[in-house]
Coordinates of C-alpha atoms and ligand atoms in Angstrom, one line a residue:
M971 CA -7.6 11.8 -18.4
K972 CA -4.4 13.7 -19.3
T973 CA -1.4 13.3 -17.0
D974 CA -0.2 16.9 -17.3
F975 CA -0.9 18.1 -13.8
S976 CA 2.2 20.2 -13.7
G977 CA 1.9 23.0 -11.1
F978 CA -1.0 21.1 -9.4
H979 CA 0.8 21.5 -6.0
K980 CA 1.0 25.2 -6.5
L981 CA -2.8 25.7 -6.8
G982 CA -5.2 26.5 -3.9
L983 CA -7.5 23.8 -2.6
N984 CA -10.5 25.0 -4.6
E985 CA -8.6 25.1 -7.8
R986 CA -7.2 21.6 -7.2
L987 CA -10.7 20.3 -6.6
A988 CA -12.1 22.0 -9.7
I989 CA -9.4 20.3 -11.8
L990 CA -10.0 17.0 -10.1
K991 CA -13.7 17.2 -10.7
K992 CA -13.2 17.9 -14.4
A993 CA -10.6 15.1 -14.8
T994 CA -12.5 12.4 -13.0
G995 CA -16.2 13.2 -13.4
L996 CA -16.7 13.3 -9.6
S997 CA -20.1 14.8 -8.7
T998 CA -20.5 17.9 -6.6
R999 CA -21.7 15.8 -3.7
E1000 CA -18.6 13.6 -4.0
V1001 CA -16.3 16.6 -4.0
N1002 CA -18.2 17.9 -0.9
D1003 CA -17.8 14.6 0.8
L1004 CA -14.0 14.8 0.1
V1005 CA -13.6 18.2 1.7
N1006 CA -16.2 17.7 4.5
S1007 CA -14.1 15.9 7.0
G1008 CA -17.2 14.5 8.7
S1009 CA -18.3 12.5 5.6
L1010 CA -17.9 9.1 7.3
D1011 CA -21.2 9.2 9.2
I1012 CA -20.8 8.3 12.8
E1013 CA -23.7 5.8 12.3
I1014 CA -21.7 4.0 9.7
A1015 CA -18.5 4.1 11.8
D1016 CA -20.5 2.6 14.6
I1017 CA -21.4 -0.4 12.5
M1018 CA -17.8 -0.8 11.2
I1019 CA -16.1 -1.5 14.5
E1020 CA -16.9 -1.8 18.2
N1021 CA -17.0 0.7 21.0
V1022 CA -17.1 3.6 18.6
I1023 CA -16.6 7.0 20.1
G1024 CA -15.7 9.1 17.0
V1025 CA -13.9 9.2 13.6
M1026 CA -10.2 10.0 13.1
H1027 CA -9.3 11.8 9.9
T1028 CA -6.2 11.6 7.8
P1029 CA -5.2 14.0 5.0
M1030 CA -5.8 12.7 1.5
G1031 CA -3.6 14.0 -1.4
I1032 CA -3.5 13.2 -5.1
A1033 CA -0.3 11.8 -6.5
V1034 CA 0.0 13.0 -10.1
N1035 CA 2.2 12.2 -13.2
F1036 CA 1.6 8.4 -12.9
R1037 CA 1.5 6.7 -16.3
V1038 CA 1.1 2.9 -15.8
N1039 CA 1.0 0.6 -18.8
G1040 CA 0.4 3.6 -21.0
R1041 CA -2.6 4.9 -19.0
D1042 CA -2.6 8.0 -16.8
Y1043 CA -3.8 7.7 -13.3
L1044 CA -4.5 10.1 -10.4
I1045 CA -3.7 8.3 -7.2
P1046 CA -5.4 9.2 -3.9
M1047 CA -3.0 8.7 -1.0
C1048 CA -3.9 9.0 2.7
T1049 CA -1.0 9.7 5.0
E1050 CA -0.1 11.8 8.0
E1051 CA 3.5 12.1 6.7
P1052 CA 4.5 15.2 4.8
S1053 CA 6.5 14.6 1.5
V1054 CA 5.0 11.2 0.7
V1055 CA 2.6 12.5 -2.0
A1056 CA 5.1 15.1 -3.3
A1057 CA 7.8 12.4 -3.5
A1058 CA 5.6 9.9 -5.4
S1059 CA 4.5 12.6 -7.9
H1060 CA 8.0 13.7 -8.5
A1061 CA 9.4 10.2 -9.0
A1062 CA 6.6 9.5 -11.4
K1063 CA 7.3 12.7 -13.3
L1064 CA 10.9 11.7 -13.7
A1065 CA 9.8 8.3 -15.0
L1066 CA 7.8 9.9 -17.9
P1067 CA 7.3 9.7 -20.8
S1068 CA 7.3 5.8 -20.7
G1069 CA 6.1 5.7 -17.1
F1070 CA 5.7 2.4 -15.2
K1071 CA 5.1 -1.0 -16.5
A1072 CA 3.2 -3.2 -14.1
E1073 CA 1.6 -6.6 -14.0
S1074 CA 0.2 -9.0 -11.4
D1075 CA -0.8 -12.6 -10.7
D1076 CA -4.4 -13.7 -10.5
P1077 CA -5.9 -12.9 -7.2
V1078 CA -5.2 -16.2 -5.5
M1079 CA -5.1 -16.3 -1.7
I1080 CA -3.9 -19.1 0.5
G1081 CA -6.2 -20.5 3.3
Q1082 CA -4.4 -22.6 5.9
I1083 CA -5.9 -25.5 7.8
Q1084 CA -3.6 -26.7 10.6
L1085 CA -3.8 -30.4 11.3
V1086 CA -2.2 -31.6 14.5
G1087 CA -1.8 -35.1 16.0
V1088 CA -0.3 -36.3 12.7
R1089 CA 1.4 -39.7 13.1
D1090 CA 2.3 -40.4 9.5
F1091 CA 2.6 -37.2 7.5
E1092 CA 3.0 -38.9 4.1
K1093 CA -0.1 -41.0 4.7
V1094 CA -2.2 -38.0 5.7
K1095 CA -0.9 -36.1 2.6
D1096 CA -1.8 -39.0 0.3
I1097 CA -5.3 -39.3 1.8
I1098 CA -6.0 -35.6 1.4
M1099 CA -4.6 -35.4 -2.1
S1100 CA -6.6 -38.4 -3.2
K1101 CA -9.7 -36.5 -2.2
R1102 CA -8.6 -33.3 -3.9
D1103 CA -11.5 -33.0 -6.3
Y1104 CA -14.1 -33.7 -3.7
I1105 CA -12.5 -31.1 -1.3
L1106 CA -12.5 -28.4 -4.0
K1107 CA -16.1 -29.2 -4.8
A1108 CA -17.0 -29.0 -1.1
A1109 CA -15.2 -25.7 -0.9
N1110 CA -17.1 -24.3 -3.8
N1111 CA -20.4 -25.6 -2.7
K1112 CA -22.0 -22.3 -1.6
D1113 CA -23.4 -19.8 -4.1
S1114 CA -21.3 -16.7 -4.2
V1115 CA -20.6 -13.8 -6.5
M1116 CA -16.9 -14.9 -6.4
L1117 CA -17.9 -18.3 -8.0
T1118 CA -20.1 -16.7 -10.7
L1119 CA -17.2 -14.4 -11.7
G1120 CA -14.9 -17.4 -12.2
G1121 CA -13.3 -17.4 -8.7
G1122 CA -13.4 -20.0 -6.0
A1123 CA -11.1 -22.7 -4.6
K1124 CA -8.7 -23.9 -7.4
D1125 CA -6.2 -26.2 -5.8
I1126 CA -4.8 -27.6 -2.6
E1127 CA -1.4 -28.3 -1.2
V1128 CA -0.3 -30.2 1.9
R1129 CA 2.9 -29.0 3.7
K1130 CA 4.8 -30.7 6.4
V1131 CA 5.7 -28.4 9.3
E1132 CA 7.9 -29.9 12.0
T1133 CA 7.5 -28.2 15.4
E1134 CA 8.4 -28.6 19.0
R1135 CA 4.9 -30.1 19.5
G1136 CA 5.3 -32.6 16.7
V1137 CA 4.7 -32.8 13.0
M1138 CA 1.8 -30.8 11.6
A1139 CA 0.1 -31.2 8.2
I1140 CA -0.8 -27.8 6.9
V1141 CA -3.4 -27.9 4.2
H1142 CA -3.3 -24.9 1.8
V1143 CA -6.5 -24.1 -0.1
L1144 CA -5.7 -21.9 -3.0
V1145 CA -8.7 -19.6 -3.6
D1146 CA -9.2 -17.2 -6.5
V1147 CA -11.0 -14.3 -4.7
R1148 CA -11.5 -12.1 -7.8
D1149 CA -12.0 -8.5 -6.8
A1150 CA -12.1 -9.1 -3.0
M1151 CA -9.2 -8.9 -0.6
G1152 CA -10.5 -12.4 0.2
A1153 CA -10.1 -12.9 4.0
N1154 CA -13.8 -13.6 4.6
S1155 CA -14.4 -16.1 1.8
V1156 CA -11.1 -17.9 2.4
N1157 CA -11.7 -18.2 6.2
T1158 CA -15.2 -19.5 5.5
I1159 CA -13.9 -22.1 3.1
C1160 CA -11.2 -23.2 5.7
E1161 CA -13.8 -23.5 8.4
T1162 CA -16.2 -25.4 6.1
L1163 CA -13.5 -28.0 5.0
S1164 CA -11.9 -28.7 8.4
P1165 CA -14.4 -31.2 9.8
Y1166 CA -14.1 -33.3 6.6
L1167 CA -10.3 -33.2 6.8
E1168 CA -10.4 -34.3 10.4
E1169 CA -12.8 -37.1 9.4
I1170 CA -10.6 -38.5 6.6
T1171 CA -7.2 -38.1 8.3
G1172 CA -8.0 -38.8 12.0
A1173 CA -6.0 -35.6 12.8
R1174 CA -7.3 -32.6 14.7
A1175 CA -7.9 -29.3 13.0
R1176 CA -6.7 -26.2 14.9
L1177 CA -6.3 -22.9 13.0
R1178 CA -8.3 -22.3 9.9
I1179 CA -7.3 -19.0 8.6
I1180 CA -6.0 -17.0 5.6
S1181 CA -2.2 -16.5 5.1
N1182 CA -1.1 -13.0 4.6
L1183 CA 2.0 -14.2 2.8
A1184 CA 0.1 -14.1 -0.4
V1185 CA 2.8 -15.5 -2.7
Y1186 CA 0.4 -16.4 -5.4
R1187 CA -0.9 -12.9 -5.6
K1188 CA 2.2 -10.8 -6.3
A1189 CA 2.3 -7.4 -8.1
R1190 CA 5.3 -6.2 -10.0
A1191 CA 6.3 -2.9 -11.5
T1192 CA 9.3 -1.4 -13.2
A1193 CA 10.4 2.1 -14.3
V1194 CA 13.4 3.6 -16.1
W1195 CA 14.9 6.8 -14.8
R1196 CA 17.2 8.4 -17.5
K1197 CA 20.8 9.1 -17.0
E1198 CA 20.4 12.6 -18.5
D1199 CA 17.7 13.4 -15.8
L1200 CA 19.4 11.9 -12.8
G1201 CA 23.1 12.3 -13.5
E1202 CA 25.6 9.5 -13.2
D1203 CA 26.6 10.3 -9.6
V1204 CA 23.0 10.0 -8.4
I1205 CA 22.5 6.7 -10.2
E1206 CA 25.7 5.4 -8.6
G1207 CA 24.5 6.7 -5.3
I1208 CA 21.1 4.9 -5.6
L1209 CA 22.9 1.7 -6.5
D1210 CA 25.1 2.1 -3.4
A1211 CA 22.0 2.7 -1.3
Y1212 CA 20.3 -0.4 -2.8
H1213 CA 23.3 -2.6 -2.1
F1214 CA 23.5 -1.2 1.4
A1215 CA 19.8 -2.4 2.0
L1216 CA 20.5 -5.7 0.2
N1217 CA 23.3 -6.5 2.7
D1218 CA 22.1 -4.9 6.0
P1219 CA 18.7 -5.7 7.6
F1220 CA 18.9 -2.5 9.7
R1221 CA 19.0 -0.4 6.5
C1222 CA 16.6 -2.8 4.7
A1223 CA 13.9 -2.2 7.2
T1224 CA 14.0 1.5 6.6
N1225 CA 14.2 1.0 2.8
N1226 CA 11.1 -1.2 2.9
K1227 CA 9.3 1.3 5.2
G1228 CA 9.9 3.9 2.5
V1229 CA 8.3 1.5 0.0
M1230 CA 5.3 1.0 2.2
N1231 CA 4.9 4.7 2.7
G1232 CA 3.5 4.8 -0.8
I1233 CA 1.6 1.5 -0.8
D1234 CA -0.1 2.0 2.6
A1235 CA -1.2 5.5 1.6
V1236 CA -3.1 4.1 -1.4
L1237 CA -4.5 1.2 0.6
V1238 CA -5.8 3.6 3.3
A1239 CA -7.3 5.9 0.7
T1240 CA -9.1 2.9 -0.8
G1241 CA -10.3 1.4 2.5
N1242 CA -8.0 -1.6 2.1
D1243 CA -6.4 -3.7 4.8
F1244 CA -2.9 -2.2 4.9
R1245 CA -1.9 -4.4 7.9
A1246 CA -2.4 -7.4 5.7
A1247 CA -0.3 -5.9 3.0
E1248 CA 2.4 -4.9 5.5
A1249 CA 2.5 -8.4 7.0
G1250 CA 2.7 -10.0 3.5
A1251 CA 5.3 -7.6 2.2
H1252 CA 7.7 -8.0 5.1
A1253 CA 7.2 -11.8 5.3
Y1254 CA 7.9 -12.0 1.6
A1255 CA 11.0 -9.8 2.0
A1256 CA 12.2 -12.2 4.7
L1257 CA 11.7 -15.4 2.8
N1258 CA 15.4 -15.8 2.1
G1259 CA 17.0 -13.5 4.6
Y1260 CA 15.4 -10.0 4.9
K1261 CA 15.8 -8.2 1.5
P1262 CA 14.6 -5.0 -0.1
L1263 CA 11.2 -5.2 -1.9
T1264 CA 12.7 -3.1 -4.7
K1265 CA 15.7 -3.6 -6.9
Y1266 CA 17.9 -1.3 -8.9
E1267 CA 20.3 -1.8 -11.8
K1268 CA 21.7 0.0 -14.9
D1269 CA 20.6 -0.7 -18.4
K1270 CA 23.0 -0.7 -21.3
K1271 CA 22.7 3.0 -21.8
G1272 CA 23.5 3.7 -18.1
N1273 CA 19.9 4.6 -17.2
L1274 CA 18.6 3.5 -13.8
V1275 CA 16.0 0.6 -13.9
G1276 CA 14.0 0.2 -10.7
S1277 CA 11.7 -2.7 -10.0
I1278 CA 9.5 -4.0 -7.3
E1279 CA 7.8 -7.3 -6.5
L1280 CA 5.6 -8.1 -3.5
P1281 CA 2.4 -9.9 -2.5
L1282 CA -0.5 -7.5 -2.5
A1283 CA -3.9 -8.6 -1.4
V1284 CA -6.2 -5.7 -2.1
G1285 CA -9.8 -5.5 -3.0
L1286 CA -12.5 -3.4 -4.7
V1287 CA -15.4 -5.0 -3.0
G1288 CA -16.2 -5.8 0.6
G1289 CA -15.1 -4.2 3.9
A1290 CA -14.4 -0.5 4.1
T1291 CA -13.9 -0.2 0.3
K1292 CA -17.7 -0.1 0.1
T1293 CA -18.8 1.2 3.5
N1294 CA -16.5 4.2 3.6
P1295 CA -17.8 6.8 1.2
I1296 CA -14.3 8.3 0.8
A1297 CA -12.9 4.9 -0.2
R1298 CA -15.5 4.7 -2.9
I1299 CA -14.6 8.1 -4.2
S1300 CA -10.9 7.1 -4.2
L1301 CA -11.7 4.1 -6.3
K1302 CA -13.7 6.4 -8.7
I1303 CA -10.7 8.8 -8.9
L1304 CA -8.4 5.9 -9.7
G1305 CA -10.8 4.4 -12.2
V1306 CA -9.4 0.9 -11.6
K1307 CA -11.5 -2.0 -12.9
S1308 CA -10.1 -4.9 -10.9
S1309 CA -8.2 -5.8 -7.8
K1310 CA -5.3 -6.7 -10.0
E1311 CA -5.1 -3.2 -11.5
L1312 CA -5.3 -1.7 -8.0
A1313 CA -2.4 -3.9 -6.8
E1314 CA -0.4 -2.8 -9.8
I1315 CA -1.0 0.9 -9.1
A1316 CA -0.1 0.4 -5.5
A1317 CA 3.1 -1.4 -6.4
C1318 CA 4.1 1.5 -8.7
T1319 CA 3.6 4.0 -5.8
G1320 CA 5.8 1.8 -3.6
L1321 CA 8.6 1.9 -6.2
A1322 CA 8.1 5.6 -6.8
N1323 CA 8.3 6.5 -3.1
N1324 CA 11.4 4.2 -2.6
F1325 CA 13.1 5.8 -5.6
A1326 CA 12.2 9.3 -4.4
A1327 CA 13.5 8.7 -0.9
L1328 CA 16.8 7.2 -2.2
R1329 CA 17.3 10.1 -4.6
A1330 CA 16.6 12.7 -2.0
M1331 CA 19.0 11.1 0.5
I1332 CA 21.7 10.9 -2.2
K1333 CA 21.2 14.5 -3.1
E1334 CA 20.3 17.0 -0.4
G1335 CA 19.1 14.6 2.3
I1336 CA 15.4 14.2 3.0
Q1337 CA 15.2 16.7 5.9
K1338 CA 15.2 19.8 3.6
G1339 CA 12.1 18.9 1.7
H1340 CA 10.5 17.1 4.6
M1341 CA 11.1 19.9 7.1
K1342 CA 9.7 22.5 4.6
L1343 CA 6.4 20.6 4.7
H1344 CA 6.7 19.7 8.3
A1345 CA 7.2 23.4 9.2
K1346 CA 3.5 23.9 8.5
N1347 CA 2.6 21.1 10.8
I1348 CA 4.8 22.5 13.5
A1349 CA 3.2 26.0 13.1
I1350 CA -0.2 24.4 13.6
M1351 CA 1.0 22.5 16.6
A1352 CA 2.2 25.8 18.1
G1353 CA -1.2 27.3 17.7
A1354 CA -1.0 29.1 14.3
A1355 CA -4.1 29.4 12.2
G1356 CA -5.2 30.7 8.8
N1357 CA -2.5 32.6 6.8
N1358 CA -0.2 32.7 9.9
V1359 CA 0.5 29.0 9.3
Y1360 CA 2.2 29.8 6.0
E1361 CA 3.9 32.9 7.2
I1362 CA 5.3 31.3 10.3
A1363 CA 6.4 28.2 8.4
S1364 CA 8.2 30.2 5.7
R1365 CA 9.9 32.4 8.4
M1366 CA 11.2 29.3 10.2
I1367 CA 12.5 27.9 6.9
Q1368 CA 14.2 31.2 6.1
E1369 CA 15.8 31.2 9.6
S1370 CA 16.7 27.5 9.3
N1371 CA 15.1 27.1 12.7
I1372 CA 12.1 24.8 12.4
S1373 CA 11.1 24.0 15.9
V1374 CA 8.0 24.1 18.1
S1375 CA 9.7 26.6 20.5
R1376 CA 10.4 29.0 17.6
A1377 CA 6.9 28.5 16.2
M1378 CA 5.4 29.4 19.6
E1379 CA 7.5 32.6 19.8
L1380 CA 6.3 33.5 16.2
V1381 CA 2.7 32.7 17.0
K1382 CA 2.9 35.2 19.9
I1383 CA 4.6 37.8 17.7
Y1384 CA 2.0 37.4 14.8
R1385 CA -0.9 37.5 17.3
R1386 CA 0.4 40.7 18.8
A1387 CA 0.9 42.2 15.4
G1388 CA -2.6 41.1 14.4
R1389 CA -4.1 42.8 17.5
K1390 CA -2.3 46.1 16.7
R1391 CA -3.7 46.2 13.1
Ligands
LIG359 C1 10.7 8.0 5.8 O1 9.3 7.9 6.1 C2 11.1 7.0 4.8 C3 12.6 6.9 4.6 O2 13.3 6.7 5.8 C4 12.8 5.8 3.6 C5 14.3 5.4 3.4 O3 15.2 5.7 4.2 O4 14.6 4.8 2.3 C6 13.1 8.2 4.0

């Protein structure tokens, strides 16, 4: 698939779909599913969660220009926020021709078993560690696809956590979950092991649950943005913005929100658990005082080098990735072969969206581009439909007055004009 999707955003929906179909090999049925907003059957939705009363839709866009480790990707992103897809695509375009370099750890998740009533922590730890091999064997005792693919429990750790209610021994089971997000298998392993841990330690097992701070499952990406494309002042501005976030948690929260704009959109599009990723990302950012998930510096030539590192527990199998037909189509468009590859792509979008937000704020501010796209939403909110949406949006932009009240006036004017015609 070629990356050159220049002008994609200027095409109409049908033209965009035709190009996407050709580039990705989507079937006509899959393209119909994408555009038919009712493609998540209510029967399937009813199985997915409880008390179902309907299905809520979110727009899906395609981020273009992403070259990652030399391969070109089209990245489906689901978000209600205007500018996110455009920003990611633009940042990726500026990072060409080399694009992004990305890598990730093996998909190892941590399962936690909380042992309370621990009188002598060191003794409890020694007992558990002396049974390490048996514990791992017991954890891997059930047949599963994960085991046949080389995954499963690989190691254990025992941590001391001192609390107001006494010392707790926290057993970490490190599980390679292969292409799953992993919560189900890890939680099952924790629940399976806890009676044995109680038996050998005399302590009481309380919580047995995955940790979303997936420090053994991090994804990393870097990109270089050239001095000749950005200009020295923008580079200095982005460095100032980065150091602001590095030293001020109030700014840092917003910086990291901009990172997650990109990552969450990919995770939603692929049916992944974006809350798990959010929890992991922010907990990781806060490990040594709350810090940005991205980093910026200059290389010897004065180019801007951006990088990102964060835990990313994403899957290609299980959960909504398989039950939601749109998530399946997203994975097909992406063409990723493993959960590692998906995490790497998501990390690249996080870096791209962060870079784009910083660059926009340094240059004209984000409101100009944002409001341009937002103008269409406001026109719809005010009751515009069809071509009037575009006309009212462009008129509000021309007048530099993008507001619901102006949109409502314009809707009335356009309706009256429409009746007279
Ligand atoms: C808005 O969704 C995201 C930004 O606020 C991120 C940032 O400030 O870095 C623009």
